[in-house]
Amino acid sequence: MINWRMEEKGFDPERISHVGNKFLTGNGYMGIRGTLPEYEKEQFVAVNLAGIYDQVGDGWREPLNAPNGLYTYVQFEGKQYRLPGGTPLLHTVSLDYRHGVFERTSSWETPKGKLTVTAERFASMREKHLLAMKYCIRCDGEGELLLTSGIDGQVWDINGPHYNEILLQGDEDQVILQAVATTHESKDQVVVCEAYTADFAAAVEPVREDRRILRRLTLQVKAGVQYHIYKYVSVYTSKDTSEYLKQAEHLVRSARDSGYDRLMEQHREEWERLWRISQVTIEGDDQAMEALNYSLYHLHCIAPRHSDHLSIAARGLSGQTYKGAVFWDTEMFMLDFFLFTEPGVAKSLLKYRIDTLEGAKKKAKHYGYQGAFYAWESQEGGYDACSDYNVTDVFTGRQMRTYFKDKQVHISAAIAHGIMRYVNYTGSYDLLAEGGAEVILECARFYYDLLLKRVNREYYELHDVIGPDEYHERVNNNAYTNRMAKFTFDSAVFLLKSLTDLGSQVEERIKRGYDIERLLKQFSDASGKLYVPEPDPVTGVIEQFDGYEKLEDVGIEEVRGRLLHEKEYWGGAYGVATHTKVIKQADVVTMLNLFSKEYREDILLKNWEYYEPRTEHGSSLSACMYAILACKCHMPDRAYPFFMKSALSDISGKGKEWAGLIYIGGTHPASSGGAYMTAVEGFAGLHTEEGMLKATSCLPSHWTRMEFHAICQGRLYRIEVTQKDSQIMDLGELM
Ligand code: BGC
């Protein structure tokens, strides 16, 4: 039996940011950091909203945090009892990650005896616009208690404030409070309604502070009696519906009528429904099972189930880090989990890319290319939020010119790969028909325009790119990028040859838009002639890019020892890793995972052995790639520590929090997705052969059994894997 409860005892102000990530709750529409009800913006409170952004002046465009309708604190006998000030007698926060319920209990010594506050809350998985909280107070002695609660519009922003104004109003008896916040850029509105009920009688008075609308309940508490209030909070934006104000109010009223327990029951039912398909059972290793399912919990919290064309940001819904933007992380690291357990969500992630194709075409045009160059950091409409200066130099305080946006051209191939993965796994052409076909063709047109041919060479090259390893900028013939571009050409050729299978309407649409014969010729030629670095005949190692071999070969610890400042950036013009073979994250190894069938196992292994000691794993995307390739080399025990590193990334909180002087903390959904891929596709070896699911056991030696479900082509399967063999049971068609 594993423990579905994550808990931390004791209060440490240094851990506020980490606890906020680790105890996050969410439902895809919003993410609520694991902060306490009395916390304010200084403690990084965030009700982070999916897919809605704002920019103030020249600051970075970032997602919105809604006004915090959970805000609540107590005062007893004239003194406030709240964290982070003062030292509590006892303090515990916990997360039931089976059901997305966050709880805190704190006790303080007061002149009248012990005062204990317990608060439990959830972001409803049933009703995506709703939060609910139960707040309970108990004191050993009698006295006057003031309970202040309402909406705090002083939100935490990295590049804000994002609201020009916040209109606050309450009804006469202060039962329903409302905040309507208007953004700078596009005058979007975010409305938060809050209503409460209490199981005690109290005098109620309104409290108005700057950007806060609150009410204060005053009561004389009796010793040993528990007093409860229940809070219901609805959040809507003007992007959701034109009736957002009405709906927000309607929702809190109906939530209040339903009552906390009923809402909790529905919320739990919804989580149970998700786990019925997504839980992964591991026998012989409870820690691994807990860490893995905790990772899946995070993926569930950020899955955009309320939309059919929204994606997931690199830091999920844990705040404004990385501008709330969508990176290649989604297609390459998170997609498989949803593909196997909730294909509807997988489709929505990819439809976001179809919707943002125009933005990608604009970006390509901006650089003088045809086709689609997707945003490295994509916001709505495909707007590239990546700045030309994405890192601040710790020594001068000046911004450093980085080329992630201009040169990480592998992003377009990641999207083509995601679409083809969906098509091949589901066996359905629906996504291609709904615009995926154009995405692939436009990505291929983009790479075609990037090809270079030297006069005295037969083959084509790709120059001046950045591969997954961001420490080496503007290199030529990055093996990963070239192979992915070739994949894109091959996908486009496949598509152009299968037009009749897509239905006559799609066929006509494509024929109207493109010169099929010409493209077929161009893309076939490009695929055949694009240079992909080969394994060295002696060492078997594939050179990451032209000239990598000549860089200084030095250990990671030695490079770390050269740092003059702990937050110094390792890459860029004069970073400590730039002139060495030390790389940030799996690069060639990622390529080998994707195309492992094209290489002999000894080549896979030689590259793993070569690159691993040279990889800093400075990105949370790195460890899982080494774990998966280790499984492909039949080394599950060597894969295991890399798997655990991925699965534990948000529990341990050891991920990098700074890139130069830029804060990059938050949750790590790509790492969670990578842990899933390692378990299911690595250790259980799940794959398809001609549309049929197959599994090949490669369990770590201390695991005795794994069990999980997967949806494939509309049917549900149960997969059981032991050390000796694997079984796949067809549980029938999904209703
Ligand atoms: C990594 C990228 C990744 C991004 C967002 C960076 O540190 O190098 O590969 O896409 O973080 O997770």
XYZ file of C-alpha atoms and ligand atoms in Angstrom:
747
model
C 0.000 0.000 0.000
C 1.410 3.342 -0.894
C 0.819 6.577 0.920
C -1.196 9.022 -1.174
C -0.489 11.778 1.309
C 2.504 14.051 1.054
C 3.288 15.846 4.270
C 5.747 18.354 5.714
C 5.965 19.140 9.396
C 7.420 22.295 10.900
C 7.647 25.769 9.440
C 10.667 27.009 7.530
C 10.325 30.416 5.842
C 13.154 29.454 3.468
C 10.964 26.714 2.005
C 7.907 28.826 1.178
C 8.623 28.845 -2.569
C 9.380 25.117 -2.709
C 6.333 24.172 -0.609
C 4.223 26.330 -2.941
C 5.265 24.113 -5.861
C 5.227 20.801 -4.095
C 1.733 21.184 -2.648
C 0.138 22.681 -5.722
C -3.479 21.848 -6.503
C -5.175 22.498 -9.799
C -7.692 21.431 -12.377
C -6.224 22.559 -15.690
C -8.164 25.819 -15.689
C -6.228 27.130 -12.710
C -3.362 26.113 -10.478
C -3.273 27.085 -6.817
C 0.156 27.145 -5.276
C 0.525 25.316 -1.965
C 0.427 28.500 0.072
C -1.445 29.210 3.292
C -4.768 31.116 3.354
C -3.179 34.041 5.206
C -0.262 34.376 2.795
C 0.081 37.376 0.539
C 2.045 38.168 -2.599
C 5.382 38.169 -0.748
C 4.840 34.460 -0.104
C 4.195 33.803 -3.834
C 0.475 33.163 -3.603
C -0.855 32.385 -7.070
C -4.156 31.362 -8.540
C -2.497 30.898 -11.895
C -4.758 30.887 -14.947
C -4.236 28.842 -18.100
C -3.879 30.506 -21.491
C -4.482 34.175 -20.606
C -1.599 36.667 -20.679
C -0.755 40.296 -20.203
C 2.204 42.564 -20.786
C 3.097 45.714 -18.903
C 5.402 48.122 -20.721
C 8.587 46.414 -21.873
C 8.325 43.718 -19.200
C 7.912 40.082 -20.170
C 4.456 39.044 -21.233
C 3.259 36.492 -18.707
C 0.136 34.632 -17.577
C -2.297 36.106 -15.085
C -2.683 35.280 -11.460
C -6.264 35.873 -10.376
C -7.143 37.797 -7.222
C -7.000 35.345 -4.352
C -10.482 34.507 -3.104
C -9.142 32.120 -0.463
C -7.512 34.863 1.606
C -8.292 34.370 5.339
C -6.601 34.994 8.692
C -7.470 35.066 12.393
C -6.942 37.380 15.296
C -7.510 36.220 18.870
C -7.685 38.507 21.839
C -6.218 41.357 19.821
C -3.303 39.477 18.254
C -3.004 38.047 14.748
C -1.944 34.414 14.454
C -0.605 33.872 10.987
C 2.471 32.755 9.152
C 5.147 33.554 8.119
C 5.433 35.747 11.248
C 5.861 34.204 14.699
C 6.682 30.655 15.593
C 3.847 28.156 15.721
C 3.778 25.347 18.274
C 3.010 22.975 15.513
C 2.674 23.300 11.766
C 1.843 20.706 9.136
C 0.946 20.986 5.484
C -0.221 17.998 3.528
C -1.499 17.063 0.121
C -3.794 14.168 -0.644
C -2.473 13.738 -4.165
C -4.969 11.017 -4.912
C -7.745 13.627 -4.737
C -6.030 16.998 -5.000
C -6.837 18.169 -1.473
C -4.450 20.503 0.339
C -4.535 20.833 4.107
C -2.734 22.883 6.720
C -2.848 22.659 10.498
C -1.086 25.171 12.716
C -1.266 25.771 16.459
C -0.048 28.725 18.446
C 0.336 29.354 22.137
C -1.947 32.209 23.254
C -2.449 33.712 26.728
C -5.726 31.756 26.751
C -4.276 28.429 25.714
C -3.641 26.741 22.398
C -5.253 28.086 19.218
C -5.455 25.688 16.282
C -6.320 26.545 12.701
C -7.015 23.844 10.135
C -7.773 24.633 6.524
C -8.580 22.211 3.746
C -9.180 23.184 0.141
C -9.412 21.966 -3.435
C -9.707 23.203 -6.991
C -12.750 21.298 -8.148
C -11.983 18.707 -10.800
C -15.711 18.552 -11.598
C -16.394 22.278 -11.918
C -13.250 23.835 -13.319
C -14.084 27.420 -12.298
C -14.548 26.579 -8.630
C -12.394 26.530 -5.500
C -13.692 25.497 -2.102
C -12.162 25.712 1.353
C -13.131 24.537 4.815
C -11.527 26.608 7.563
C -11.727 25.502 11.164
C -10.680 27.238 14.401
C -10.477 25.831 17.884
C -9.129 27.371 21.059
C -8.428 25.866 24.475
C -9.635 29.048 26.182
C -12.426 31.557 25.759
C -11.940 34.898 24.117
C -12.726 37.237 21.250
C -11.933 35.935 17.821
C -11.876 37.972 14.638
C -11.898 36.097 11.394
C -11.045 38.178 8.351
C -11.714 36.700 4.974
C -12.436 37.749 1.405
C -10.576 38.478 -1.823
C -7.001 39.720 -1.961
C -6.386 41.579 -5.209
C -2.764 42.365 -4.362
C -1.542 39.485 -6.485
C 2.008 38.244 -6.940
C 3.422 39.169 -10.349
C 6.917 38.831 -11.750
C 6.479 41.500 -14.434
C 3.280 43.169 -13.272
C 1.120 44.613 -11.936
C -1.172 43.259 -14.618
C -4.407 44.831 -13.494
C -5.027 48.480 -14.267
C -7.888 48.483 -11.900
C -9.823 46.137 -9.691
C -13.456 46.869 -8.993
C -14.544 45.502 -5.657
C -18.034 45.058 -4.401
C -19.954 43.120 -1.791
C -23.636 42.548 -1.223
C -25.334 44.147 1.719
C -24.800 41.356 4.215
C -21.254 40.684 2.916
C -22.051 37.089 1.947
C -20.976 37.459 -1.654
C -17.909 39.499 -2.521
C -16.716 40.209 -6.011
C -13.514 41.466 -7.626
C -13.400 42.386 -11.310
C -9.853 42.988 -12.483
C -9.009 44.519 -15.868
C -5.704 43.872 -17.632
C -3.451 46.475 -19.255
C -2.858 45.104 -22.677
C -6.135 43.809 -24.038
C -8.490 44.899 -21.280
C -9.401 41.311 -20.523
C -11.323 40.907 -17.329
C -10.874 38.395 -14.560
C -13.760 38.043 -12.171
C -13.560 36.357 -8.804
C -16.648 35.813 -6.670
C -16.455 34.558 -3.151
C -19.231 33.405 -0.846
C -19.141 31.867 2.594
C -21.212 30.031 5.133
C -20.431 29.602 8.822
C -21.660 27.153 11.441
C -21.734 29.882 14.102
C -23.350 33.268 14.599
C -21.089 36.310 14.419
C -21.178 40.046 13.944
C -20.143 40.862 10.362
C -18.505 44.049 9.196
C -17.031 44.958 5.828
C -13.307 45.671 5.581
C -11.860 47.531 2.592
C -8.127 47.783 1.993
C -6.086 48.616 -1.066
C -7.171 46.079 -3.718
C -8.814 43.940 -1.054
C -12.427 43.288 -0.277
C -12.879 41.488 3.001
C -15.371 40.867 5.747
C -14.620 40.449 9.403
C -16.597 38.092 11.620
C -16.396 38.719 15.361
C -17.388 36.090 17.877
C -16.734 35.012 21.442
C -15.291 31.525 21.219
C -15.868 28.909 23.831
C -13.067 26.662 25.020
C -12.689 23.456 23.028
C -15.408 24.212 20.463
C -14.662 23.984 16.737
C -15.889 26.823 14.539
C -16.082 26.359 10.771
C -16.434 28.605 7.813
C -16.746 27.337 4.268
C -15.583 29.418 1.361
C -16.641 29.048 -2.271
C -14.696 30.906 -4.902
C -15.457 31.115 -8.605
C -13.058 32.394 -11.238
C -13.957 33.353 -14.800
C -12.382 35.526 -17.436
C -13.832 37.472 -20.320
C -12.125 34.967 -22.611
C -14.249 32.112 -21.263
C -17.685 33.430 -22.130
C -19.435 36.758 -22.638
C -21.528 35.952 -19.561
C -18.521 35.685 -17.266
C -19.849 38.037 -14.592
C -23.193 36.326 -14.379
C -21.729 32.845 -14.439
C -19.203 33.600 -11.727
C -21.921 34.780 -9.431
C -24.258 31.962 -10.345
C -21.534 29.413 -9.640
C -20.705 30.595 -6.109
C -24.377 30.750 -5.252
C -25.032 27.225 -6.454
C -21.829 25.964 -4.807
C -22.952 27.485 -1.536
C -26.314 25.764 -1.939
C -24.693 22.403 -2.688
C -22.427 22.666 0.321
C -18.800 21.781 0.835
C -19.212 18.063 1.452
C -21.211 17.447 -1.702
C -18.707 19.420 -3.800
C -15.855 17.515 -2.228
C -17.560 14.220 -3.006
C -17.989 15.140 -6.675
C -14.422 16.367 -6.847
C -13.096 13.113 -5.371
C -15.215 11.038 -7.734
C -13.671 12.865 -10.659
C -10.140 12.144 -9.417
C -11.006 8.482 -8.872
C -12.261 8.343 -12.451
C -8.894 9.685 -13.652
C -6.877 7.260 -11.554
C -8.870 4.243 -12.758
C -7.001 4.582 -16.042
C -3.856 6.448 -15.132
C -2.588 4.880 -11.898
C 0.647 2.966 -12.265
C 1.126 0.205 -9.713
C 4.647 -0.837 -8.880
C 5.246 -3.778 -6.593
C 8.537 -3.991 -4.757
C 9.219 -0.257 -4.595
C 6.708 1.962 -2.779
C 8.909 5.016 -3.029
C 9.007 4.747 -6.811
C 5.279 4.141 -7.005
C 4.583 7.177 -4.847
C 6.967 9.440 -6.738
C 5.618 8.338 -10.108
C 1.947 8.729 -9.216
C 2.713 12.052 -7.558
C 4.224 13.110 -10.910
C 1.062 11.992 -12.678
C -0.951 13.967 -10.135
C 0.837 17.089 -11.352
C 0.078 16.271 -14.970
C -3.588 15.838 -14.082
C -3.612 19.203 -12.294
C -2.567 21.010 -15.467
C -4.378 19.047 -18.187
C -6.576 21.508 -20.094
C -9.728 19.385 -20.027
C -11.941 22.459 -20.142
C -10.772 23.300 -23.658
C -10.242 21.417 -26.892
C -7.335 23.529 -28.125
C -5.100 24.529 -25.273
C -1.630 23.378 -24.329
C 0.462 23.183 -21.164
C 3.135 25.625 -20.078
C 6.654 24.461 -19.186
C 6.061 25.220 -15.503
C 2.449 24.049 -15.647
C 0.172 26.264 -13.586
C 2.673 26.936 -10.830
C 3.188 30.619 -11.619
C 4.579 33.026 -14.179
C 8.021 31.485 -14.591
C 9.033 30.974 -18.227
C 6.217 33.394 -19.083
C 3.593 30.669 -18.810
C 4.717 29.666 -22.279
C 4.476 26.353 -24.093
C 7.823 24.819 -25.102
C 8.806 21.593 -26.886
C 8.382 20.066 -23.421
C 4.716 19.373 -24.178
C 5.101 17.396 -27.389
C 8.302 15.585 -26.480
C 7.828 14.869 -22.783
C 4.179 15.191 -21.727
C 2.269 14.034 -24.780
C 2.657 10.287 -24.277
C 1.020 10.269 -20.849
C -2.114 11.836 -22.279
C -1.963 9.805 -25.467
C -2.037 6.606 -23.424
C -4.523 7.674 -20.757
C -6.658 10.533 -22.120
C -6.295 10.880 -25.898
C -8.772 13.773 -25.894
C -6.304 15.859 -23.905
C -3.451 14.810 -26.217
C -5.502 16.041 -29.146
C -6.209 19.353 -27.448
C -2.474 19.915 -26.885
C -1.826 19.396 -30.578
C -4.805 21.427 -31.714
C -3.227 24.340 -29.909
C -0.357 24.035 -32.397
C -2.772 23.901 -35.326
C -4.423 27.051 -34.018
C -1.085 28.806 -33.708
C 0.167 27.908 -37.183
C -0.385 31.467 -38.393
C 1.889 32.741 -35.619
C 4.535 30.226 -36.665
C 4.307 31.324 -40.297
C 4.687 34.935 -39.244
C 7.777 34.067 -37.234
C 9.337 32.235 -40.198
C 8.602 35.221 -42.428
C 10.151 37.565 -39.915
C 13.449 35.682 -40.282
C 13.085 35.590 -44.061
C 11.947 31.975 -44.364
C 8.952 30.218 -45.815
C 6.853 27.751 -43.824
C 6.312 27.532 -40.083
C 8.896 28.330 -37.431
C 7.070 27.743 -34.170
C 7.567 29.934 -31.141
C 10.246 28.733 -28.767
C 8.123 30.071 -25.903
C 4.610 30.044 -27.249
C 1.731 32.079 -25.884
C -1.713 32.525 -27.401
C -1.835 32.959 -31.157
C 1.671 31.478 -31.358
C 3.251 34.711 -30.149
C 6.881 34.022 -29.243
C 7.396 35.312 -25.716
C 11.069 34.393 -25.725
C 13.153 37.483 -25.261
C 16.359 38.287 -27.162
C 17.850 38.677 -23.720
C 16.679 35.676 -21.760
C 19.426 35.620 -19.146
C 20.784 38.363 -16.908
C 24.514 38.422 -16.321
C 25.205 38.096 -12.597
C 28.383 40.184 -12.754
C 27.268 43.240 -14.662
C 23.521 43.024 -14.102
C 23.271 43.467 -17.888
C 21.042 41.341 -20.044
C 22.811 38.757 -22.171
C 21.913 38.230 -25.814
C 20.678 34.669 -26.096
C 19.573 32.964 -29.283
C 17.006 30.451 -28.048
C 14.191 32.083 -29.975
C 16.136 32.582 -33.202
C 18.099 29.375 -33.369
C 16.280 26.548 -31.597
C 14.741 25.572 -34.902
C 14.164 22.018 -33.636
C 10.903 23.276 -32.101
C 8.997 22.945 -35.400
C 10.086 19.322 -35.786
C 8.934 18.557 -32.235
C 5.448 19.640 -33.249
C 5.482 17.594 -36.450
C 6.702 14.678 -34.348
C 3.890 15.135 -31.829
C 1.270 15.137 -34.570
C 2.698 12.038 -36.250
C 2.962 10.299 -32.894
C -0.730 10.967 -32.338
C -1.613 9.785 -35.851
C 0.425 6.598 -35.614
C -0.656 5.720 -32.095
C -4.367 6.429 -32.461
C -4.527 5.196 -36.042
C -6.780 8.153 -36.756
C -6.296 10.849 -39.367
C -8.711 13.248 -37.672
C -5.967 15.569 -36.473
C -4.389 15.739 -39.933
C -7.778 16.518 -41.418
C -8.337 19.248 -38.840
C -5.234 21.174 -39.868
C -2.381 18.913 -38.736
C -1.561 18.215 -42.387
C -0.845 21.875 -43.059
C 1.297 22.083 -39.906
C 3.514 19.271 -41.144
C 3.798 20.675 -44.641
C 4.617 24.156 -43.373
C 7.248 22.823 -40.955
C 8.818 20.871 -43.813
C 8.785 23.997 -46.012
C 10.579 25.852 -43.229
C 13.374 23.285 -42.968
C 13.636 23.132 -46.744
C 14.401 26.829 -46.741
C 17.059 26.370 -44.067
C 19.049 23.786 -46.000
C 22.539 24.724 -47.093
C 24.595 23.143 -49.794
C 28.314 23.641 -50.129
C 29.516 23.711 -53.725
C 31.887 20.799 -53.301
C 29.605 18.551 -51.247
C 26.666 16.458 -52.332
C 24.672 16.646 -49.151
C 22.676 19.349 -47.382
C 23.491 20.820 -44.004
C 21.810 22.899 -41.320
C 23.953 25.658 -39.885
C 23.764 28.143 -37.069
C 21.327 26.367 -34.774
C 20.964 25.524 -31.097
C 20.160 21.918 -30.276
C 18.544 20.769 -27.020
C 21.884 21.500 -25.286
C 21.530 25.250 -24.860
C 25.070 25.754 -23.581
C 26.424 25.574 -27.118
C 24.795 28.227 -29.222
C 24.880 28.701 -32.990
C 26.460 25.423 -34.013
C 26.432 23.627 -37.356
C 24.885 20.229 -38.047
C 23.518 19.441 -34.628
C 22.746 15.720 -34.919
C 19.397 16.015 -33.131
C 18.191 18.954 -35.224
C 19.270 17.444 -38.537
C 17.651 14.089 -37.774
C 14.426 15.777 -36.663
C 14.359 17.896 -39.810
C 14.746 14.706 -41.844
C 11.860 13.223 -39.867
C 9.753 16.240 -40.801
C 10.566 15.818 -44.491
C 9.679 12.127 -44.283
C 6.390 12.925 -42.545
C 5.520 15.460 -45.221
C 6.291 12.935 -47.950
C 4.140 10.327 -46.200
C 1.331 12.821 -45.933
C 1.488 13.911 -49.543
C 1.383 10.275 -50.588
C -1.612 9.485 -48.362
C -3.830 12.382 -49.286
C -6.600 10.116 -50.542
C -6.805 8.461 -47.084
C -7.557 11.829 -45.509
C -10.871 12.147 -47.280
C -11.762 14.040 -50.421
C -12.349 17.369 -48.690
C -8.917 17.437 -47.109
C -7.323 16.189 -50.292
C -8.902 19.013 -52.223
C -7.939 21.551 -49.601
C -4.292 20.513 -49.735
C -4.262 20.341 -53.518
C -5.678 23.837 -53.662
C -3.048 25.176 -51.263
C 0.084 23.372 -52.410
C 1.910 22.217 -55.515
C 1.962 18.554 -54.493
C 4.320 17.270 -57.161
C 6.891 19.948 -56.524
C 6.807 19.487 -52.758
C 7.062 15.728 -53.064
C 10.180 16.117 -55.151
C 11.720 18.707 -52.892
C 11.042 16.933 -49.604
C 12.134 13.504 -50.877
C 15.350 15.008 -52.147
C 15.886 16.885 -48.868
C 15.315 13.800 -46.774
C 17.688 11.729 -48.883
C 20.480 14.278 -48.890
C 20.290 15.890 -45.462
C 23.447 15.099 -43.566
C 22.923 13.333 -40.255
C 26.161 12.806 -38.287
C 27.027 9.116 -38.155
C 28.653 7.117 -35.362
C 32.435 7.377 -35.475
C 33.756 4.123 -37.016
C 36.203 3.619 -34.124
C 34.457 4.957 -31.022
C 30.833 4.642 -32.132
C 30.182 8.155 -30.780
C 27.998 10.541 -32.761
C 29.397 14.058 -32.694
C 26.785 16.395 -31.226
C 27.656 19.106 -33.765
C 30.528 20.042 -36.075
C 33.613 20.699 -33.977
C 32.272 19.355 -30.682
C 35.060 16.794 -30.701
C 37.707 19.536 -30.542
C 36.284 21.243 -27.444
C 38.019 20.976 -24.102
C 37.267 17.608 -22.520
C 36.895 18.361 -18.864
C 34.767 16.987 -16.018
C 31.578 18.624 -14.852
C 32.887 19.216 -11.343
C 35.940 20.948 -12.696
C 33.751 23.200 -14.816
C 31.543 23.876 -11.801
C 34.691 24.773 -9.866
C 35.424 27.512 -12.404
C 32.232 29.375 -11.544
C 32.847 32.754 -9.973
C 29.238 33.046 -8.812
C 26.793 30.263 -7.942
C 24.045 31.712 -10.158
C 26.330 32.354 -13.112
C 24.992 31.156 -16.471
C 26.973 28.216 -17.869
C 26.288 28.943 -21.555
C 26.240 32.033 -23.758
C 29.261 33.910 -25.029
C 31.642 33.254 -22.149
C 29.892 30.699 -19.944
C 32.055 28.104 -18.197
C 30.639 25.272 -20.333
C 30.653 27.039 -23.701
C 34.178 26.059 -24.733
C 34.038 22.606 -23.190
C 32.324 19.315 -23.941
C 30.071 19.753 -20.929
C 26.471 19.890 -22.131
C 23.342 21.091 -20.411
C 21.006 18.214 -21.221
C 20.514 15.075 -23.264
C 21.012 15.936 -26.929
C 22.423 13.078 -29.025
C 20.840 10.783 -26.436
C 17.402 12.305 -27.106
C 17.911 11.712 -30.820
C 18.914 8.097 -30.180
C 15.788 7.515 -28.106
C 13.569 8.709 -30.899
C 15.339 6.773 -33.624
C 16.767 3.875 -31.636
C 15.691 1.308 -34.221
C 18.140 2.788 -36.716
C 21.145 2.063 -34.514
C 22.780 -1.070 -33.125
C 22.486 -1.501 -29.381
C 26.242 -1.138 -28.887
C 26.065 2.288 -30.575
C 23.272 3.345 -28.241
C 25.321 2.216 -25.288
C 28.564 3.838 -26.429
C 26.841 7.179 -26.800
C 25.137 6.837 -23.438
C 28.498 6.064 -21.834
C 30.184 8.922 -23.624
C 27.676 11.684 -23.083
C 26.355 10.924 -19.605
C 29.520 11.972 -17.715
C 29.592 15.135 -19.836
C 25.985 16.089 -19.105
C 25.325 18.590 -16.353
C 21.600 17.719 -16.297
C 21.006 21.442 -15.873
C 17.534 20.942 -17.298
C 14.853 18.771 -15.717
C 14.271 17.352 -19.203
C 17.577 15.532 -19.205
C 17.517 12.658 -16.710
C 14.532 10.831 -18.221
C 16.193 10.703 -21.645
C 19.159 8.877 -20.116
C 16.755 6.622 -18.228
C 14.834 5.651 -21.354
C 17.951 5.009 -23.414
C 19.397 2.907 -20.587
C 16.269 0.721 -20.837
C 16.782 0.428 -24.576
C 20.254 -0.844 -23.749
C 18.709 -3.372 -21.326
C 20.198 -1.648 -18.274
C 17.127 -0.992 -16.073
C 19.231 -0.710 -12.936
C 21.325 2.027 -14.494
C 18.138 3.698 -15.705
C 16.650 3.627 -12.226
C 18.466 6.586 -10.570
C 17.709 8.778 -13.599
C 14.081 7.689 -13.457
C 13.892 8.543 -9.762
C 15.518 11.895 -10.358
C 12.771 12.731 -12.856
C 9.949 11.362 -10.721
C 11.207 13.146 -7.610
C 11.945 16.501 -9.198
C 9.024 18.349 -7.589
C 9.304 16.456 -4.315
C 13.000 17.045 -3.831
C 12.878 20.610 -5.164
C 16.484 20.239 -6.313
C 15.862 21.695 -9.773
C 17.646 24.889 -10.749
C 15.816 27.980 -9.523
C 17.933 30.515 -11.370
C 19.249 31.119 -14.905
C 21.623 33.990 -14.283
C 19.496 36.379 -12.253
C 16.196 35.166 -13.709
C 13.934 33.100 -11.450
C 12.979 29.817 -13.135
C 11.415 27.967 -10.175
C 8.094 26.158 -10.340
C 6.874 22.650 -11.057
C 8.460 20.485 -13.748
C 5.776 18.740 -15.787
C 8.187 17.635 -18.523
C 10.137 15.771 -15.900
C 6.895 14.200 -14.629
C 6.009 13.168 -18.170
C 9.526 11.813 -18.661
C 9.189 9.689 -15.522
C 5.971 8.241 -16.949
C 7.630 7.499 -20.292
C 10.503 5.767 -18.533
C 8.188 3.585 -16.456
C 5.723 2.668 -19.161
C 7.811 2.726 -22.332
C 11.168 1.943 -20.713
C 10.678 -0.475 -17.818
C 7.465 -2.002 -19.199
C 8.602 -1.579 -22.801
C 5.142 -0.558 -24.035
C 5.062 0.139 -27.758
C 2.916 -0.587 -30.772
C 3.596 -2.941 -33.632
C 1.240 -2.469 -36.542
C -1.305 -0.803 -34.305
C -1.135 -3.539 -31.661
C 0.134 -2.861 -28.160
C 3.175 -4.859 -27.087
C 5.168 -4.825 -23.870
C 8.643 -6.137 -23.141
C 9.709 -6.395 -19.549
C 12.809 -4.486 -18.496
C 12.025 -3.946 -14.812
C 14.641 -2.759 -12.318
C 15.836 -5.813 -10.398
C 14.008 -4.932 -7.183
C 10.631 -4.402 -8.869
C 8.481 -7.515 -8.859
C 5.483 -6.342 -10.846
C 4.018 -3.368 -12.667
C 0.410 -2.850 -13.609
C -1.218 -0.007 -15.511
C -3.769 0.760 -18.194
C -3.468 2.233 -21.639
C -5.991 3.316 -24.203
C -5.126 2.384 -27.747
C -7.297 3.000 -30.783
C -10.461 3.329 -28.723
C -9.917 0.233 -26.556
C -8.787 -0.022 -22.979
C -5.981 -2.419 -22.050
C -4.529 -3.602 -18.773
C -0.820 -4.274 -18.871
C 0.922 -6.438 -16.311
C 4.648 -6.847 -16.326
C 6.791 -9.050 -14.117
C 10.499 -9.774 -14.201
C 9.824 -12.719 -16.488
C 7.101 -11.636 -18.833
C 4.334 -9.262 -19.725
C 0.659 -9.608 -20.432
C -1.747 -7.306 -22.177
C -5.452 -7.752 -21.493
C -8.047 -6.210 -23.754
C -10.764 -4.747 -21.507
C -12.944 -3.769 -24.426
C -14.081 -0.708 -26.192
C -14.176 2.565 -24.330
C -17.622 4.008 -23.937
C 15.655 23.734 -21.319
C 14.698 23.619 -22.499
C 13.295 23.557 -21.966
C 12.998 24.746 -21.080
C 11.630 24.680 -20.455
C 15.281 24.944 -20.507
O 16.101 25.017 -19.373
O 16.971 23.837 -21.771
O 14.982 22.453 -23.244
O 12.397 23.508 -23.018
O 13.941 24.810 -20.052
O 11.497 23.557 -19.640
